[in-house]
Amino acid sequence: MEFSDAISELESGGAPLEAVERLLLANPQEEKELFSLADETRERHVGKSTCVHGVLEFSNFCKNSCLYCGIRKESPVKRYRMQPDEIVENVAWAAKELGYKMVVLQSGEDRHYTGETLCELAREIKKRCNIILFFSIGDRTQEEYASLKKAGADGVLYRFETSSSELFEKMRPGTSFGTRMAHLSFFHELKYLVATGFIIGLPHQSSKQLAQDILSLGKLKANMISIGPFLPSPLTPLASQKSPSLPLALRALAICRLLYKKVRMPVTTAFETLDPAGRQKAIFAGANSLMVNITPRKYSQCYSIYPNRFGEREEIEKLTREAIEFVQGIGRRVCRGYAKDLRPQFSAPACAE
Ligand code: SAH
């Protein structure tokens, strides 16, 4: 298939697997065109508003053994858990002092925090801060997620990781693809904002599977797309595997923008870890928000899902300032004025001004 035919198919609203696969294989010349089309689409549909979101990793205990993940239960990493009041203090500081409007609370699959503890946490944070609050905590029962929603949680970040049930179950022993999909469907029923996505370039992933992953985002009605390249962690059985190239990861991002024109799509930290130019390149290939790690530095060293995580030794203030200056430096606007009515604008999903 010709590159231009593949682009036309996407632009006419179709989403054929063959066209997506063809664009994933774009050569350097075609790739430039793909990125600039994605950037134009971003400009036309979501404009210059670029959000800076915070991620706070509150526990690295995990009961799972995902082959790719550096905090899997067999990993020798030093474990930590933040106390609920410490989590609240840190989120409140990020919201009040640094101006964060959206924060993701992330952890391994850690049952130490009961459903009730998480609800308390959500209530306290929402009482103290005017932010959009996301949880990224993996599998819980529908009842637990329903209570968490009532307690004030706005969204969930829950990647399907791969749309191949075979690869999923190979990479995540003891977990089921069906359960993952069931969560994504009840999240919508519970009216959560849903951020989902996959790992680009997992070992044994074919370009056809990657194309299927991209198309799954539409079927799953993602409000926010969270995708990032696979980074081999030395603490895992996949230590000797390779990362995908940055251009492949960027092509995946750009295709997502062409297909899902209005979606919010951050540059995930894995892009920045894969390549120091990852942020700059991704923001010009369709991405429209940044993620900053706001985990207290004494803990973030241990949240080693993959090695050399971008900026882990740097001060959170400095990273935040740099992110804001970066956004302004490229002529975009930092989203600031969420104020009261956060959710409709988020799901709109252009950023509120
Ligand atoms: N326990 C939560 C959050 C997991 S950590 C959950 O199950 O949803 C957040 C994300 O990091 C994962 O969803 C996975 O996509 C990503 N991740 C983990 N290890 C990685 C690696 N080695 N390279 C790239 N991404 C990785």
XYZ file of C-alpha atoms and ligand atoms in Angstrom:
379
model
C 0.000 0.000 0.000
C 1.229 3.511 -0.804
C 1.943 5.814 2.141
C -0.413 8.470 0.751
C -3.242 5.919 0.410
C -2.740 4.847 4.007
C -2.948 8.491 5.142
C -6.109 9.059 3.063
C -7.748 6.002 4.570
C -7.139 7.303 8.070
C -8.226 10.819 7.171
C -11.472 9.590 5.694
C -12.344 8.218 9.104
C -11.581 4.613 8.391
C -9.285 2.635 10.596
C -8.132 -0.294 8.559
C -5.479 -2.463 10.066
C -3.493 -2.533 6.856
C -3.217 1.259 6.671
C -2.114 1.555 10.301
C 0.461 -1.161 9.781
C 1.748 0.580 6.670
C 2.190 3.866 8.568
C 4.062 2.077 11.353
C 6.550 1.017 8.691
C 6.962 4.526 7.237
C 10.445 5.325 5.942
C 12.326 8.408 7.237
C 10.945 10.633 4.460
C 7.336 9.476 4.993
C 7.790 9.652 8.726
C 8.507 13.391 8.586
C 5.222 13.883 6.766
C 3.405 11.662 9.284
C 4.716 13.678 12.240
C 3.841 17.011 10.674
C 0.330 15.815 9.824
C -0.076 14.646 13.428
C 1.156 18.000 14.696
C -1.282 19.869 12.420
C -4.115 17.617 13.587
C -3.206 18.359 17.206
C -3.168 22.104 16.459
C -6.514 22.013 14.655
C -8.409 19.822 17.108
C -6.959 20.520 20.537
C -4.967 23.689 19.934
C -1.981 24.904 21.846
C -3.133 23.984 25.351
C -0.691 21.575 26.883
C -1.235 20.162 30.342
C 1.428 19.245 32.830
C 0.214 16.306 34.893
C 1.799 14.892 38.047
C 2.342 11.234 38.900
C 2.907 10.199 42.488
C 4.014 6.602 43.012
C 2.844 5.821 46.521
C 3.859 2.161 46.887
C 6.123 -0.201 44.964
C 4.854 -3.373 46.622
C 3.314 -5.650 44.020
C 1.762 -9.078 44.118
C 2.219 -9.625 40.364
C 5.109 -11.019 38.347
C 4.848 -9.099 35.070
C 7.911 -10.110 33.068
C 8.647 -6.541 31.942
C 8.240 -4.714 35.232
C 11.110 -3.838 37.583
C 8.840 -3.811 40.652
C 7.438 -7.323 40.029
C 7.190 -9.329 43.202
C 10.448 -11.257 42.581
C 12.433 -8.058 42.053
C 15.160 -7.348 44.654
C 14.156 -3.667 44.701
C 13.844 -1.985 48.103
C 10.132 -1.702 48.912
C 8.317 1.324 50.299
C 4.811 2.388 51.149
C 3.742 5.952 51.782
C 1.329 6.591 54.621
C -2.030 8.036 53.540
C -1.402 11.373 55.299
C 1.996 11.623 53.617
C 0.361 11.037 50.238
C -2.247 13.726 50.932
C 0.419 16.220 52.038
C 2.458 15.661 48.907
C -0.497 15.969 46.556
C -1.682 19.115 48.352
C 1.798 20.608 48.045
C 1.968 19.791 44.319
C -1.485 21.305 43.772
C -1.058 24.429 45.899
C 2.625 25.238 45.509
C 3.343 23.923 42.042
C -0.054 24.449 40.423
C -0.851 20.874 39.377
C -4.415 20.393 38.146
C -4.278 16.676 37.538
C -2.502 14.064 39.596
C -2.237 10.307 39.129
C -1.706 8.175 42.229
C 0.091 5.059 41.089
C 1.289 1.891 42.790
C 2.016 -1.762 42.289
C -0.842 -4.132 43.033
C -0.728 -3.603 46.756
C -3.623 -4.897 48.858
C -2.112 -3.338 51.969
C -4.234 -0.309 51.060
C -7.798 -1.484 51.568
C -10.679 -0.159 49.503
C -11.664 1.969 52.479
C -8.142 3.413 52.885
C -8.133 4.443 49.212
C -11.572 6.047 49.590
C -10.381 7.999 52.625
C -7.414 9.139 50.597
C -9.585 10.293 47.699
C -12.007 12.122 50.024
C -9.218 13.917 51.837
C -7.431 14.958 48.645
C -10.620 16.180 46.985
C -11.542 18.077 50.123
C -8.202 19.861 50.166
C -7.353 20.321 46.496
C -9.198 21.291 43.362
C -7.624 18.726 41.086
C -8.580 15.914 38.767
C -7.597 12.785 40.648
C -6.627 9.589 38.849
C -5.774 6.223 40.359
C -3.435 3.733 38.701
C -3.601 0.770 41.042
C -4.422 -2.227 38.843
C -7.113 -4.801 39.494
C -9.714 -4.227 42.198
C -13.316 -5.313 42.387
C -16.025 -3.326 40.631
C -17.483 -2.520 44.076
C -14.159 -1.083 45.220
C -13.885 1.056 42.109
C -17.509 2.178 42.537
C -16.803 3.296 46.121
C -13.618 5.034 45.056
C -15.562 6.962 42.447
C -18.131 8.021 45.034
C -15.278 9.092 47.300
C -14.132 11.573 44.645
C -11.784 9.800 42.209
C -12.249 11.207 38.702
C -10.288 8.842 36.534
C -8.287 5.684 36.225
C -5.042 5.055 34.414
C -5.208 1.416 33.501
C -3.354 0.214 30.448
C -4.404 -2.917 28.626
C -0.641 -3.296 27.921
C -1.203 -5.323 24.726
C -4.328 -6.268 22.793
C -3.055 -9.797 22.241
C -4.554 -11.965 24.967
C -1.817 -14.511 24.337
C 1.019 -12.021 24.767
C -0.772 -10.429 27.740
C -1.014 -13.682 29.627
C 2.558 -14.620 28.752
C 3.870 -11.264 29.975
C 1.628 -11.141 33.056
C 1.588 -14.654 34.528
C -1.375 -15.358 36.752
C -3.472 -12.467 35.402
C -6.170 -12.589 32.772
C -6.762 -10.486 29.703
C -10.521 -10.957 30.185
C -10.320 -9.366 33.645
C -8.345 -6.433 32.236
C -10.989 -5.860 29.556
C -13.836 -6.233 32.073
C -12.284 -3.445 34.164
C -12.094 -1.134 31.159
C -15.750 -1.698 30.489
C -16.980 -1.180 34.053
C -14.842 1.977 34.367
C -17.032 3.536 31.686
C -20.193 2.304 33.409
C -18.970 3.924 36.612
C -18.351 7.160 34.652
C -14.630 7.284 35.225
C -12.398 9.208 32.853
C -10.423 6.404 31.305
C -6.750 6.658 30.461
C -5.513 3.527 28.793
C -2.890 2.293 26.397
C -0.126 -0.171 25.874
C 3.607 -0.762 25.858
C 5.167 -0.130 22.456
C 7.608 -2.820 21.353
C 7.096 -5.499 23.970
C 9.253 -8.516 23.090
C 7.467 -10.777 20.601
C 5.119 -7.985 19.481
C 4.612 -7.915 15.710
C 3.836 -4.733 13.767
C 0.386 -6.163 13.103
C -0.173 -6.542 16.833
C 1.047 -3.002 17.410
C -1.449 -1.816 14.780
C -4.150 -3.758 16.609
C -3.122 -2.141 19.901
C -3.543 1.291 18.298
C -6.996 0.415 16.947
C -8.085 -1.023 20.305
C -7.855 2.464 21.836
C -10.856 3.495 19.734
C -12.915 0.452 20.658
C -12.134 1.084 24.319
C -13.153 4.763 24.049
C -10.054 6.120 25.768
C -10.405 9.680 27.132
C -6.663 9.798 27.464
C -4.057 7.678 25.731
C -1.072 6.475 27.690
C 1.479 4.681 25.549
C 5.224 4.395 25.918
C 8.149 2.351 24.661
C 9.246 -0.855 26.352
C 12.424 -0.310 28.374
C 14.186 -3.485 29.529
C 14.768 -3.521 33.277
C 17.851 -5.386 34.579
C 15.685 -6.592 37.483
C 13.461 -8.671 35.202
C 13.597 -11.778 33.007
C 13.447 -9.439 29.989
C 16.709 -7.710 30.946
C 18.478 -8.685 27.729
C 15.642 -7.680 25.384
C 15.727 -4.558 23.237
C 13.712 -1.338 23.361
C 11.926 -0.278 20.200
C 13.517 2.631 18.333
C 12.333 6.135 19.234
C 11.078 6.682 15.646
C 8.822 3.606 15.862
C 7.419 4.807 19.187
C 6.831 8.270 17.694
C 5.109 6.802 14.640
C 2.716 4.959 16.967
C 1.988 8.233 18.785
C 1.455 10.156 15.538
C -0.952 7.529 14.178
C -2.941 7.757 17.431
C -3.313 11.513 16.906
C -4.518 11.030 13.318
C -7.095 8.492 14.477
C -8.174 10.053 17.789
C -8.062 13.721 16.965
C -9.352 15.221 20.201
C -7.866 12.843 22.713
C -5.470 13.881 25.443
C -2.133 12.239 24.851
C 0.779 12.807 27.220
C 4.441 12.245 26.533
C 4.889 9.422 29.031
C 8.109 9.281 31.057
C 9.274 6.193 29.110
C 9.670 8.382 25.982
C 11.955 10.688 27.891
C 13.930 7.790 29.330
C 14.396 6.131 25.947
C 15.918 9.287 24.474
C 16.727 12.716 25.935
C 15.051 14.228 22.862
C 11.941 12.095 23.448
C 9.866 14.883 24.979
C 10.655 17.411 22.268
C 10.028 14.950 19.463
C 6.845 13.470 20.922
C 5.269 16.871 21.502
C 5.747 17.587 17.785
C 4.382 14.199 16.759
C 0.908 14.615 18.221
C 1.301 14.603 22.008
C -0.407 17.367 24.006
C 0.557 16.934 27.610
C 3.509 16.118 29.825
C 3.839 13.887 32.853
C 6.104 14.921 35.717
C 7.086 12.537 38.464
C 6.140 14.178 41.763
C 7.022 11.226 44.005
C 9.162 12.323 46.974
C 12.743 11.652 45.942
C 13.519 9.320 48.813
C 10.973 6.911 47.330
C 11.146 7.474 43.591
C 14.549 5.753 43.398
C 12.781 2.539 44.356
C 9.925 2.807 41.892
C 12.152 1.328 39.230
C 9.675 -0.133 36.765
C 12.539 0.439 34.328
C 16.072 1.830 34.857
C 17.322 5.430 34.597
C 13.943 6.981 34.860
C 14.106 10.516 33.592
C 15.032 13.071 36.223
C 14.578 10.780 39.183
C 17.316 12.542 41.121
C 16.178 15.998 40.328
C 14.043 18.179 42.388
C 10.347 18.117 41.642
C 10.162 21.892 41.545
C 12.898 22.053 38.979
C 11.239 19.422 36.803
C 7.937 21.231 37.035
C 9.500 24.564 36.141
C 11.339 22.968 33.234
C 8.160 21.336 31.968
C 6.294 24.667 32.078
C 9.175 26.512 30.414
C 9.396 23.823 27.779
C 5.703 24.176 26.940
C 5.978 27.958 26.754
C 9.259 27.772 24.831
C 7.618 25.916 21.964
C 4.796 28.441 21.781
C 2.104 26.407 23.498
C 0.009 27.305 26.515
C 0.109 25.561 29.866
C -3.391 24.614 31.025
C -4.068 26.400 34.238
C -7.635 27.417 34.807
C -9.485 24.208 35.530
C -11.316 25.756 38.487
C -14.697 24.271 39.266
C -16.003 22.382 36.360
C -13.145 20.053 35.624
C -14.597 16.901 34.245
C -16.588 17.933 31.170
C -13.663 19.819 29.747
C -11.320 16.978 30.400
C -13.467 14.489 28.621
C -14.159 17.025 25.883
C -11.069 16.439 25.718
C -9.411 19.716 24.777
C -7.856 21.308 27.819
C -9.681 23.937 29.811
C -8.221 27.392 29.617
N -0.116 -1.598 38.892
C -0.730 -0.646 38.014
C 0.282 0.366 37.501
C 1.448 -0.266 36.823
S 2.957 0.631 36.557
C -1.469 -1.376 36.926
O -1.388 -2.602 36.857
O -2.205 -0.763 36.165
C 2.508 1.637 35.229
C 2.833 1.175 33.833
O 4.235 1.088 33.621
C 2.337 -0.185 33.435
O 0.994 -0.147 33.113
C 3.229 -0.555 32.257
O 2.576 -0.262 31.028
C 4.435 0.373 32.424
N 5.698 -0.395 32.493
C 6.064 -1.291 33.423
N 7.274 -1.807 33.137
C 7.687 -1.218 31.988
C 8.867 -1.340 31.189
N 9.845 -2.178 31.508
N 8.960 -0.573 30.075
C 7.963 0.262 29.748
N 6.834 0.411 30.454
C 6.686 -0.317 31.567
